[in-house]
Amino acid sequence: MLARVSTAPTFKRLPRAVREQQMLDAAVKVFSRRGFHAASMDEIAEDAGISKPMVYAYLGTKEELFVACLHREGTRMMQAIAGAAAPELPADERLWRGLRAFFGFVGAHRDGWAVLYRQARGEQPFAGELAGMRARLVDIVAGMLDHALRAEGREAGETDLEVVAYALVGATESLADWLADHPDADPEKTATRMMNVAWLGAGQLLAGATWRPGR
Amino acid sequence: MLARVSTAPTFKRLPRAVREQQMLDAAVKVFSRRGFHAASMDEIAEDAGISKPMVYAYLGTKEELFVACLHREGTRMMQAIAGAAAPELPADERLWRGLRAFFGFVGAHRDGWAVLYRQARGEQPFAGELAGMRARLVDIVAGMLDHALRAEGREAGETDLEVVAYALVGATESLADWLADHPDADPEKTATRMMNVAWLGAGQLLAGATWRPGR
Amino acid sequence: MLARVSTAPTFKRLPRAVREQQMLDAAVKVFSRRGFHAASMDEIAEDAGISKPMVYAYLGTKEELFVACLHREGTRMMQAIAGAAAPELPADERLWRGLRAFFGFVGAHRDGWAVLYRQARGEQPFAGELAGMRARLVDIVAGMLDHALRAEGREAGETDLEVVAYALVGATESLADWLADHPDADPEKTATRMMNVAWLGAGQLLAGATWRPGR
Amino acid sequence: MLARVSTAPTFKRLPRAVREQQMLDAAVKVFSRRGFHAASMDEIAEDAGISKPMVYAYLGTKEELFVACLHREGTRMMQAIAGAAAPELPADERLWRGLRAFFGFVGAHRDGWAVLYRQARGEQPFAGELAGMRARLVDIVAGMLDHALRAEGREAGETDLEVVAYALVGATESLADWLADHPDADPEKTATRMMNVAWLGAGQLLAGATWRPGR
DNA sequence: GATGAATGAGCGTTCATTCAT
DNA sequence: TATGAATGAACGCTCATTCAT
């Protein structure tokens, strides 16, 4: 048997980091479509174009694999939102920028993040991971509110702020779900609507008030 | 062997209606704790104090059983909210009463409904059932908003109303999750907070405004 | 509670013999349609309009029930064929009458006997029952042949006769299956064809010979 | 712990093709003995010396497995009969060769094919498969008859030929059953007897005629 | 590094069969 | 007599996970 001449690219023996990304891509895709339990390691491996033992060798258990997906997607999202809201801006501008960044991300990763996020709920093993991510979001929002309050010399109970932030985050997630389910909807427009509800509240909306980006 | 004193009830040979409720109770409990997939029919049967075949005889397949749970809990919730908001009241009063009824129900069925609701998302087979329930809620809220608008001679696009209502429902569900996770929290108080966010919006909240029940 | 006045027929409390026939009717029907294993006692009981424990009380185990079906149908068939072939007639006439009686019976009990018979094969527990029935048929045919031989002063080995008879019975059963599968086919015509093959053989058939009833 | 001497074959990690044959062997055996329904996948797997999941991985569902058995055995039989009857020979010679090949095959696969064939009847899911195989046999026989008729310038209705062929095939199958149940019987002799009945018919047999191979 | 071969363990479902009324 | 209620015991099938090459 002669040595194989390595001229044409064989698409094999890729460096580990690349392989891992391929696997994560496949995993995110399959988990999104089927849900955590219904997803099978076989399908993930096949979709990644790789054999099952490799998946185990690189990313470990099914649970660990799912957590890895959560982490990667979560990190990406956080980075997308990160610098969106500089503390020196007024509160509404900060909120607006954050929402726009968030819905922009969800719009771009519809069947990736949004659905995957939807899966993490309800599967206890990942309650912790998810709670952590949401807590970070809630903290950001609560921080905004707190900052704005202090700027006017007032203060609020911690729980109160947290709960308000929680509600805002919840409403936002809910609209994100809606966005993920309506492929033709416009992220920017959705963000605007969310901003209206969040900032003005139903009372003023009914009274005819409207919030619009850029004043 | 002493004669068995037939004082204590034997808990056997109960009529079908009773057994069905026992099974549904057990199913709600187990589905809540483990999630749909992780829940096993064995555990549900055992928890109901009955053998597995009876569960199949009365309530059918695992999926059918889950749907039955969804229906029972959903119906209970809808009934709890039902007459809460009479159309002749002003919009904020209607919203408030609806929220109070909702959080009251969730508070009373913490590990029942709220968690079960949490499970239904993400499991494709039940998308329909859940979407239906949520749609009814969204319709109710959108109806409130629309009614209030028309009362003032104004009008709004249908999609806009729906999206706003969607956001409000989402925020509410989110706080319901929060309530379900905080056993010591007070449903009434949570409803009040939700009302503040929903009605006043972050803008007015930051400006120091507060909404309080009864004026 | 007053004594129930037994004016209108309640269709209950029927005498045992009647009930048993109802059950057997239902059993034959269900076994035919589903096959022995696929048939369920539930369906049989329901089809008989009676509760399952009654079936067990009257006809015993599922196997026993099937055997009871076999016996009833087998007996009916044997009776239908019984006097068909008087020994004093010539052999071909006897054979013809037997075949006509047999196909007549099968034609009238298409989905009853024929299919049920088809089920008994392959289910070992009933090998004995079925073998017995077929043995009786084979014996009848072999007896015919033997009688005809002796009438001419000749004789044949027992095995030879048995095997020939076996082949004839097999061919006949096979055409019975065919008849059962072709609802529009005419039993009389089928019997004639069978008679042609059996009596003349392929050789003479190819040579243009034909056998016709009544000379 | 002594070093394991690797002399005896381990019988593990065999290539797929080999394992598939082992499984089919085991399946044919178990299906034959127990019948389709009574056979359990566990027993088949154990008999094949392999775990159940491998059976599913390679051969699929129980039904698919049975069909695979049917196909393998059916193909083998057809191949055994295939070239047996060259068209240029006279009809009786062709029939004789076909019968000899058939009984030879059945004699060699007693508990394999014959019993398995016996199982396929009556189990509705396989009606199609079996009907197809029998149809091919019937066609072959009908073709022989038709060919012989045309050679003499005569013709016969299609249905007539088919029914006659059906009867012949039925008789043959029946004797095959008999052969499978009598382990000591001689296939060749059985073929001869069948040939006598089929070719000469009962009439000539009773009149003392005899057909013998080779003139 | 990479994979085909292999399995332990478990789950959903069904069914013949029997109490207790 | 007649039945609704109840179950033990299997069976088909799947899947995450690991050897051995």
PDB file of N, CA, C and O in Angstrom, chain A residues 33 37 119 121-124 145 149 154 159-160 162-163 166-168 170-171 174-175 178 193 198-204 206-208, chain B residues 33-34 37 119 121-124 145 149 154 160 162-163 166-167 170-171 174-175 178 193 197-204 206-208:
ATOM      1  N   ARG A  33     -34.157  22.267  16.883  1.00  0.00           N
ATOM      2  CA  ARG A  33     -35.266  21.653  16.170  1.00  0.00           C
ATOM      3  C   ARG A  33     -36.026  20.653  16.984  1.00  0.00           C
ATOM      4  O   ARG A  33     -37.240  20.584  16.938  1.00  0.00           O
ATOM      5  N   HIS A  37     -34.353  16.617  24.916  1.00  0.00           N
ATOM      6  CA  HIS A  37     -34.539  15.173  25.042  1.00  0.00           C
ATOM      7  C   HIS A  37     -34.703  14.485  23.701  1.00  0.00           C
ATOM      8  O   HIS A  37     -34.131  13.427  23.467  1.00  0.00           O
ATOM      9  N   GLN A 119     -35.594  26.020  24.847  1.00  0.00           N
ATOM     10  CA  GLN A 119     -35.438  24.633  25.284  1.00  0.00           C
ATOM     11  C   GLN A 119     -34.923  24.537  26.704  1.00  0.00           C
ATOM     12  O   GLN A 119     -35.264  23.619  27.441  1.00  0.00           O
ATOM     13  N   ARG A 121     -35.391  26.193  29.299  1.00  0.00           N
ATOM     14  CA  ARG A 121     -36.411  26.257  30.339  1.00  0.00           C
ATOM     15  C   ARG A 121     -37.061  24.905  30.463  1.00  0.00           C
ATOM     16  O   ARG A 121     -37.269  24.214  29.477  1.00  0.00           O
ATOM     17  N   GLY A 122     -37.424  24.526  31.633  1.00  0.00           N
ATOM     18  CA  GLY A 122     -38.189  23.300  31.788  1.00  0.00           C
ATOM     19  C   GLY A 122     -37.320  22.067  31.917  1.00  0.00           C
ATOM     20  O   GLY A 122     -37.776  21.038  32.394  1.00  0.00           O
ATOM     21  N   GLU A 123     -36.091  22.125  31.473  1.00  0.00           N
ATOM     22  CA  GLU A 123     -35.193  20.991  31.700  1.00  0.00           C
ATOM     23  C   GLU A 123     -34.329  21.318  32.901  1.00  0.00           C
ATOM     24  O   GLU A 123     -33.324  22.024  32.788  1.00  0.00           O
ATOM     25  N   GLN A 124     -34.727  20.770  34.026  1.00  0.00           N
ATOM     26  CA  GLN A 124     -34.052  21.126  35.263  1.00  0.00           C
ATOM     27  C   GLN A 124     -32.525  21.152  35.235  1.00  0.00           C
ATOM     28  O   GLN A 124     -31.930  22.037  35.844  1.00  0.00           O
ATOM     29  N   LEU A 145     -31.885  51.104  35.885  1.00  0.00           N
ATOM     30  CA  LEU A 145     -32.926  51.786  36.654  1.00  0.00           C
ATOM     31  C   LEU A 145     -32.324  52.447  37.893  1.00  0.00           C
ATOM     32  O   LEU A 145     -32.593  53.619  38.203  1.00  0.00           O
ATOM     33  N   LEU A 149     -32.250  56.386  38.925  1.00  0.00           N
ATOM     34  CA  LEU A 149     -32.860  56.870  40.168  1.00  0.00           C
ATOM     35  C   LEU A 149     -31.863  57.700  40.976  1.00  0.00           C
ATOM     36  O   LEU A 149     -32.143  58.808  41.438  1.00  0.00           O
ATOM     37  N   ARG A 154     -32.930  59.858  44.167  1.00  0.00           N
ATOM     38  CA  ARG A 154     -33.874  58.985  44.859  1.00  0.00           C
ATOM     39  C   ARG A 154     -33.330  57.565  44.944  1.00  0.00           C
ATOM     40  O   ARG A 154     -32.276  57.245  44.454  1.00  0.00           O
ATOM     41  N   THR A 159     -35.479  44.660  46.012  1.00  0.00           N
ATOM     42  CA  THR A 159     -36.447  43.717  45.449  1.00  0.00           C
ATOM     43  C   THR A 159     -37.325  44.399  44.409  1.00  0.00           C
ATOM     44  O   THR A 159     -37.606  43.840  43.349  1.00  0.00           O
ATOM     45  N   ASP A 160     -37.782  45.582  44.736  1.00  0.00           N
ATOM     46  CA  ASP A 160     -38.648  46.281  43.800  1.00  0.00           C
ATOM     47  C   ASP A 160     -37.983  46.403  42.435  1.00  0.00           C
ATOM     48  O   ASP A 160     -38.556  46.056  41.414  1.00  0.00           O
ATOM     49  N   GLU A 162     -35.519  44.722  41.239  1.00  0.00           N
ATOM     50  CA  GLU A 162     -35.307  43.417  40.617  1.00  0.00           C
ATOM     51  C   GLU A 162     -36.585  42.923  39.949  1.00  0.00           C
ATOM     52  O   GLU A 162     -36.564  42.428  38.824  1.00  0.00           O
ATOM     53  N   VAL A 163     -37.694  43.073  40.668  1.00  0.00           N
ATOM     54  CA  VAL A 163     -38.938  42.560  40.112  1.00  0.00           C
ATOM     55  C   VAL A 163     -39.327  43.326  38.848  1.00  0.00           C
ATOM     56  O   VAL A 163     -39.744  42.743  37.850  1.00  0.00           O
ATOM     57  N   TYR A 166     -37.175  42.222  36.199  1.00  0.00           N
ATOM     58  CA  TYR A 166     -37.584  40.880  35.817  1.00  0.00           C
ATOM     59  C   TYR A 166     -38.748  40.924  34.842  1.00  0.00           C
ATOM     60  O   TYR A 166     -38.784  40.210  33.837  1.00  0.00           O
ATOM     61  N   ALA A 167     -39.708  41.771  35.148  1.00  0.00           N
ATOM     62  CA  ALA A 167     -40.868  41.901  34.265  1.00  0.00           C
ATOM     63  C   ALA A 167     -40.448  42.401  32.885  1.00  0.00           C
ATOM     64  O   ALA A 167     -40.900  41.886  31.858  1.00  0.00           O
ATOM     65  N   LEU A 168     -39.574  43.396  32.881  1.00  0.00           N
ATOM     66  CA  LEU A 168     -39.133  43.926  31.588  1.00  0.00           C
ATOM     67  C   LEU A 168     -38.403  42.856  30.780  1.00  0.00           C
ATOM     68  O   LEU A 168     -38.654  42.674  29.583  1.00  0.00           O
ATOM     69  N   GLY A 170     -38.724  39.680  31.072  1.00  0.00           N
ATOM     70  CA  GLY A 170     -39.711  38.688  30.660  1.00  0.00           C
ATOM     71  C   GLY A 170     -40.475  39.127  29.427  1.00  0.00           C
ATOM     72  O   GLY A 170     -40.653  38.356  28.479  1.00  0.00           O
ATOM     73  N   ALA A 171     -40.934  40.368  29.446  1.00  0.00           N
ATOM     74  CA  ALA A 171     -41.674  40.874  28.293  1.00  0.00           C
ATOM     75  C   ALA A 171     -40.793  40.824  27.051  1.00  0.00           C
ATOM     76  O   ALA A 171     -41.239  40.441  25.959  1.00  0.00           O
ATOM     77  N   SER A 174     -40.390  37.386  25.770  1.00  0.00           N
ATOM     78  CA  SER A 174     -41.634  36.952  25.158  1.00  0.00           C
ATOM     79  C   SER A 174     -41.741  37.471  23.721  1.00  0.00           C
ATOM     80  O   SER A 174     -42.112  36.736  22.803  1.00  0.00           O
ATOM     81  N   LEU A 175     -41.394  38.750  23.566  1.00  0.00           N
ATOM     82  CA  LEU A 175     -41.414  39.289  22.208  1.00  0.00           C
ATOM     83  C   LEU A 175     -40.337  38.644  21.340  1.00  0.00           C
ATOM     84  O   LEU A 175     -40.502  38.515  20.123  1.00  0.00           O
ATOM     85  N   TRP A 178     -41.829  35.681  20.039  1.00  0.00           N
ATOM     86  CA  TRP A 178     -42.754  36.077  18.976  1.00  0.00           C
ATOM     87  C   TRP A 178     -41.969  36.356  17.689  1.00  0.00           C
ATOM     88  O   TRP A 178     -42.351  35.900  16.613  1.00  0.00           O
ATOM     89  N   ARG A 193     -41.585  48.648  19.433  1.00  0.00           N
ATOM     90  CA  ARG A 193     -42.821  48.348  20.151  1.00  0.00           C
ATOM     91  C   ARG A 193     -42.535  48.010  21.607  1.00  0.00           C
ATOM     92  O   ARG A 193     -43.207  48.464  22.524  1.00  0.00           O
ATOM     93  N   ALA A 198     -42.503  49.283  27.400  1.00  0.00           N
ATOM     94  CA  ALA A 198     -41.651  49.314  28.585  1.00  0.00           C
ATOM     95  C   ALA A 198     -41.525  50.726  29.161  1.00  0.00           C
ATOM     96  O   ALA A 198     -41.576  50.933  30.362  1.00  0.00           O
ATOM     97  N   TRP A 199     -41.364  51.672  28.295  1.00  0.00           N
ATOM     98  CA  TRP A 199     -41.078  53.010  28.780  1.00  0.00           C
ATOM     99  C   TRP A 199     -42.339  53.812  29.117  1.00  0.00           C
ATOM    100  O   TRP A 199     -42.425  54.460  30.164  1.00  0.00           O
ATOM    101  N   LEU A 200     -43.312  53.714  28.251  1.00  0.00           N
ATOM    102  CA  LEU A 200     -44.513  54.524  28.472  1.00  0.00           C
ATOM    103  C   LEU A 200     -45.552  53.829  29.337  1.00  0.00           C
ATOM    104  O   LEU A 200     -46.270  54.475  30.108  1.00  0.00           O
ATOM    105  N   GLY A 201     -45.642  52.503  29.194  1.00  0.00           N
ATOM    106  CA  GLY A 201     -46.671  51.791  29.939  1.00  0.00           C
ATOM    107  C   GLY A 201     -48.002  51.873  29.218  1.00  0.00           C
ATOM    108  O   GLY A 201     -48.230  52.743  28.374  1.00  0.00           O
ATOM    109  N   ALA A 202     -48.891  50.956  29.564  1.00  0.00           N
ATOM    110  CA  ALA A 202     -50.187  50.884  28.897  1.00  0.00           C
ATOM    111  C   ALA A 202     -50.993  52.156  29.072  1.00  0.00           C
ATOM    112  O   ALA A 202     -51.683  52.608  28.158  1.00  0.00           O
ATOM    113  N   GLY A 203     -50.890  52.735  30.257  1.00  0.00           N
ATOM    114  CA  GLY A 203     -51.668  53.951  30.546  1.00  0.00           C
ATOM    115  C   GLY A 203     -51.428  55.042  29.522  1.00  0.00           C
ATOM    116  O   GLY A 203     -52.359  55.548  28.889  1.00  0.00           O
ATOM    117  N   GLN A 204     -50.181  55.405  29.332  1.00  0.00           N
ATOM    118  CA  GLN A 204     -49.892  56.486  28.392  1.00  0.00           C
ATOM    119  C   GLN A 204     -50.134  56.061  26.957  1.00  0.00           C
ATOM    120  O   GLN A 204     -50.530  56.870  26.114  1.00  0.00           O
ATOM    121  N   LEU A 206     -52.472  54.201  25.931  1.00  0.00           N
ATOM    122  CA  LEU A 206     -53.903  54.359  25.690  1.00  0.00           C
ATOM    123  C   LEU A 206     -54.276  55.831  25.569  1.00  0.00           C
ATOM    124  O   LEU A 206     -55.223  56.195  24.874  1.00  0.00           O
ATOM    125  N   ALA A 207     -53.500  56.651  26.259  1.00  0.00           N
ATOM    126  CA  ALA A 207     -53.787  58.083  26.188  1.00  0.00           C
ATOM    127  C   ALA A 207     -53.244  58.707  24.906  1.00  0.00           C
ATOM    128  O   ALA A 207     -53.349  59.924  24.704  1.00  0.00           O
ATOM    129  N   GLY A 208     -52.614  57.906  24.083  1.00  0.00           N
ATOM    130  CA  GLY A 208     -52.184  58.414  22.783  1.00  0.00           C
ATOM    131  C   GLY A 208     -50.714  58.752  22.687  1.00  0.00           C
ATOM    132  O   GLY A 208     -50.220  59.152  21.625  1.00  0.00           O
TER     133      GLY A 208
ATOM    134  N   ARG B  33     -42.190  18.403  38.200  1.00  0.00           N
ATOM    135  CA  ARG B  33     -40.860  18.193  38.775  1.00  0.00           C
ATOM    136  C   ARG B  33     -39.841  17.773  37.753  1.00  0.00           C
ATOM    137  O   ARG B  33     -38.704  18.216  37.764  1.00  0.00           O
ATOM    138  N   ARG B  34     -40.243  16.833  36.883  1.00  0.00           N
ATOM    139  CA  ARG B  34     -39.234  16.216  36.019  1.00  0.00           C
ATOM    140  C   ARG B  34     -39.228  16.790  34.609  1.00  0.00           C
ATOM    141  O   ARG B  34     -38.248  16.618  33.898  1.00  0.00           O
ATOM    142  N   HIS B  37     -40.417  14.901  29.211  1.00  0.00           N
ATOM    143  CA  HIS B  37     -39.657  13.728  28.769  1.00  0.00           C
ATOM    144  C   HIS B  37     -39.115  12.914  29.931  1.00  0.00           C
ATOM    145  O   HIS B  37     -39.200  11.697  29.935  1.00  0.00           O
ATOM    146  N   GLN B 119     -43.300  23.789  31.296  1.00  0.00           N
ATOM    147  CA  GLN B 119     -42.886  22.596  30.559  1.00  0.00           C
ATOM    148  C   GLN B 119     -43.432  22.588  29.139  1.00  0.00           C
ATOM    149  O   GLN B 119     -42.805  22.058  28.230  1.00  0.00           O
ATOM    150  N   ARG B 121     -43.876  24.746  26.969  1.00  0.00           N
ATOM    151  CA  ARG B 121     -43.071  25.433  25.959  1.00  0.00           C
ATOM    152  C   ARG B 121     -41.929  24.533  25.543  1.00  0.00           C
ATOM    153  O   ARG B 121     -41.372  23.817  26.361  1.00  0.00           O
ATOM    154  N   GLY B 122     -41.552  24.577  24.334  1.00  0.00           N
ATOM    155  CA  GLY B 122     -40.363  23.845  23.906  1.00  0.00           C
ATOM    156  C   GLY B 122     -40.633  22.398  23.545  1.00  0.00           C
ATOM    157  O   GLY B 122     -39.846  21.774  22.863  1.00  0.00           O
ATOM    158  N   GLU B 123     -41.749  21.840  24.010  1.00  0.00           N
ATOM    159  CA  GLU B 123     -42.102  20.494  23.574  1.00  0.00           C
ATOM    160  C   GLU B 123     -43.075  20.629  22.418  1.00  0.00           C
ATOM    161  O   GLU B 123     -44.270  20.836  22.604  1.00  0.00           O
ATOM    162  N   GLN B 124     -42.547  20.461  21.230  1.00  0.00           N
ATOM    163  CA  GLN B 124     -43.356  20.706  20.041  1.00  0.00           C
ATOM    164  C   GLN B 124     -44.773  20.116  20.046  1.00  0.00           C
ATOM    165  O   GLN B 124     -45.709  20.780  19.608  1.00  0.00           O
ATOM    166  N   LEU B 145     -57.503  46.694  25.719  1.00  0.00           N
ATOM    167  CA  LEU B 145     -56.852  47.883  25.157  1.00  0.00           C
ATOM    168  C   LEU B 145     -57.720  48.489  24.058  1.00  0.00           C
ATOM    169  O   LEU B 145     -57.973  49.696  24.022  1.00  0.00           O
ATOM    170  N   LEU B 149     -59.443  52.198  23.869  1.00  0.00           N
ATOM    171  CA  LEU B 149     -59.128  53.130  22.778  1.00  0.00           C
ATOM    172  C   LEU B 149     -60.405  53.638  22.115  1.00  0.00           C
ATOM    173  O   LEU B 149     -60.610  54.838  21.940  1.00  0.00           O
ATOM    174  N   ARG B 154     -60.491  56.711  19.497  1.00  0.00           N
ATOM    175  CA  ARG B 154     -59.313  56.441  18.683  1.00  0.00           C
ATOM    176  C   ARG B 154     -59.252  54.975  18.277  1.00  0.00           C
ATOM    177  O   ARG B 154     -60.082  54.165  18.665  1.00  0.00           O
ATOM    178  N   ASP B 160     -50.331  46.016  16.100  1.00  0.00           N
ATOM    179  CA  ASP B 160     -49.764  46.770  17.207  1.00  0.00           C
ATOM    180  C   ASP B 160     -50.358  46.345  18.534  1.00  0.00           C
ATOM    181  O   ASP B 160     -49.658  46.041  19.485  1.00  0.00           O
ATOM    182  N   GLU B 162     -51.846  43.598  19.225  1.00  0.00           N
ATOM    183  CA  GLU B 162     -51.492  42.223  19.546  1.00  0.00           C
ATOM    184  C   GLU B 162     -50.088  42.157  20.139  1.00  0.00           C
ATOM    185  O   GLU B 162     -49.856  41.479  21.141  1.00  0.00           O
ATOM    186  N   VAL B 163     -49.177  42.892  19.538  1.00  0.00           N
ATOM    187  CA  VAL B 163     -47.805  42.826  20.035  1.00  0.00           C
ATOM    188  C   VAL B 163     -47.700  43.407  21.433  1.00  0.00           C
ATOM    189  O   VAL B 163     -47.032  42.845  22.315  1.00  0.00           O
ATOM    190  N   TYR B 166     -49.062  40.977  23.704  1.00  0.00           N
ATOM    191  CA  TYR B 166     -48.119  39.869  23.814  1.00  0.00           C
ATOM    192  C   TYR B 166     -47.025  40.193  24.832  1.00  0.00           C
ATOM    193  O   TYR B 166     -46.659  39.358  25.670  1.00  0.00           O
ATOM    194  N   ALA B 167     -46.533  41.401  24.749  1.00  0.00           N
ATOM    195  CA  ALA B 167     -45.483  41.808  25.684  1.00  0.00           C
ATOM    196  C   ALA B 167     -46.001  41.813  27.113  1.00  0.00           C
ATOM    197  O   ALA B 167     -45.338  41.315  28.038  1.00  0.00           O
ATOM    198  N   GLY B 170     -46.389  38.336  28.271  1.00  0.00           N
ATOM    199  CA  GLY B 170     -45.067  37.766  28.516  1.00  0.00           C
ATOM    200  C   GLY B 170     -44.486  38.227  29.834  1.00  0.00           C
ATOM    201  O   GLY B 170     -43.966  37.419  30.612  1.00  0.00           O
ATOM    202  N   ALA B 171     -44.579  39.518  30.089  1.00  0.00           N
ATOM    203  CA  ALA B 171     -44.058  40.037  31.356  1.00  0.00           C
ATOM    204  C   ALA B 171     -44.768  39.384  32.526  1.00  0.00           C
ATOM    205  O   ALA B 171     -44.155  38.992  33.524  1.00  0.00           O
ATOM    206  N   SER B 174     -43.666  35.898  33.047  1.00  0.00           N
ATOM    207  CA  SER B 174     -42.324  35.902  33.608  1.00  0.00           C
ATOM    208  C   SER B 174     -42.368  36.124  35.117  1.00  0.00           C
ATOM    209  O   SER B 174     -41.696  35.439  35.881  1.00  0.00           O
ATOM    210  N   LEU B 175     -43.187  37.083  35.534  1.00  0.00           N
ATOM    211  CA  LEU B 175     -43.312  37.293  36.971  1.00  0.00           C
ATOM    212  C   LEU B 175     -43.986  36.105  37.647  1.00  0.00           C
ATOM    213  O   LEU B 175     -43.718  35.799  38.814  1.00  0.00           O
ATOM    214  N   TRP B 178     -41.347  33.836  38.347  1.00  0.00           N
ATOM    215  CA  TRP B 178     -40.612  34.348  39.507  1.00  0.00           C
ATOM    216  C   TRP B 178     -41.362  34.013  40.795  1.00  0.00           C
ATOM    217  O   TRP B 178     -40.790  33.535  41.762  1.00  0.00           O
ATOM    218  N   ARG B 193     -46.852  45.099  41.659  1.00  0.00           N
ATOM    219  CA  ARG B 193     -45.641  45.509  40.935  1.00  0.00           C
ATOM    220  C   ARG B 193     -45.847  45.382  39.434  1.00  0.00           C
ATOM    221  O   ARG B 193     -45.473  46.261  38.654  1.00  0.00           O
ATOM    222  N   VAL B 197     -45.492  48.385  36.453  1.00  0.00           N
ATOM    223  CA  VAL B 197     -44.714  48.347  35.221  1.00  0.00           C
ATOM    224  C   VAL B 197     -45.627  48.459  34.011  1.00  0.00           C
ATOM    225  O   VAL B 197     -45.387  49.235  33.087  1.00  0.00           O
ATOM    226  N   ALA B 198     -46.682  47.669  34.037  1.00  0.00           N
ATOM    227  CA  ALA B 198     -47.523  47.588  32.850  1.00  0.00           C
ATOM    228  C   ALA B 198     -48.243  48.896  32.570  1.00  0.00           C
ATOM    229  O   ALA B 198     -48.347  49.345  31.434  1.00  0.00           O
ATOM    230  N   TRP B 199     -48.705  49.514  33.613  1.00  0.00           N
ATOM    231  CA  TRP B 199     -49.564  50.681  33.408  1.00  0.00           C
ATOM    232  C   TRP B 199     -48.769  51.975  33.277  1.00  0.00           C
ATOM    233  O   TRP B 199     -49.034  52.796  32.404  1.00  0.00           O
ATOM    234  N   LEU B 200     -47.787  52.093  34.177  1.00  0.00           N
ATOM    235  CA  LEU B 200     -47.045  53.357  34.179  1.00  0.00           C
ATOM    236  C   LEU B 200     -45.863  53.355  33.221  1.00  0.00           C
ATOM    237  O   LEU B 200     -45.506  54.386  32.634  1.00  0.00           O
ATOM    238  N   GLY B 201     -45.228  52.201  33.115  1.00  0.00           N
ATOM    239  CA  GLY B 201     -44.034  52.141  32.274  1.00  0.00           C
ATOM    240  C   GLY B 201     -42.813  52.606  33.048  1.00  0.00           C
ATOM    241  O   GLY B 201     -42.914  53.295  34.072  1.00  0.00           O
ATOM    242  N   ALA B 202     -41.649  52.216  32.549  1.00  0.00           N
ATOM    243  CA  ALA B 202     -40.407  52.532  33.252  1.00  0.00           C
ATOM    244  C   ALA B 202     -40.194  54.038  33.384  1.00  0.00           C
ATOM    245  O   ALA B 202     -39.701  54.531  34.413  1.00  0.00           O
ATOM    246  N   GLY B 203     -40.575  54.739  32.358  1.00  0.00           N
ATOM    247  CA  GLY B 203     -40.369  56.192  32.378  1.00  0.00           C
ATOM    248  C   GLY B 203     -40.987  56.852  33.585  1.00  0.00           C
ATOM    249  O   GLY B 203     -40.309  57.544  34.362  1.00  0.00           O
ATOM    250  N   GLN B 204     -42.272  56.638  33.784  1.00  0.00           N
ATOM    251  CA  GLN B 204     -42.941  57.272  34.904  1.00  0.00           C
ATOM    252  C   GLN B 204     -42.472  56.716  36.227  1.00  0.00           C
ATOM    253  O   GLN B 204     -42.406  57.408  37.243  1.00  0.00           O
ATOM    254  N   LEU B 206     -39.526  55.764  36.950  1.00  0.00           N
ATOM    255  CA  LEU B 206     -38.275  56.443  37.290  1.00  0.00           C
ATOM    256  C   LEU B 206     -38.539  57.888  37.721  1.00  0.00           C
ATOM    257  O   LEU B 206     -37.791  58.446  38.526  1.00  0.00           O
ATOM    258  N   ALA B 207     -39.606  58.435  37.193  1.00  0.00           N
ATOM    259  CA  ALA B 207     -39.932  59.813  37.577  1.00  0.00           C
ATOM    260  C   ALA B 207     -40.629  59.871  38.923  1.00  0.00           C
ATOM    261  O   ALA B 207     -41.022  60.949  39.385  1.00  0.00           O
ATOM    262  N   GLY B 208     -40.819  58.730  39.568  1.00  0.00           N
ATOM    263  CA  GLY B 208     -41.373  58.741  40.911  1.00  0.00           C
ATOM    264  C   GLY B 208     -42.848  58.424  41.011  1.00  0.00           C
ATOM    265  O   GLY B 208     -43.402  58.352  42.103  1.00  0.00           O
TER     266      GLY B 208
END
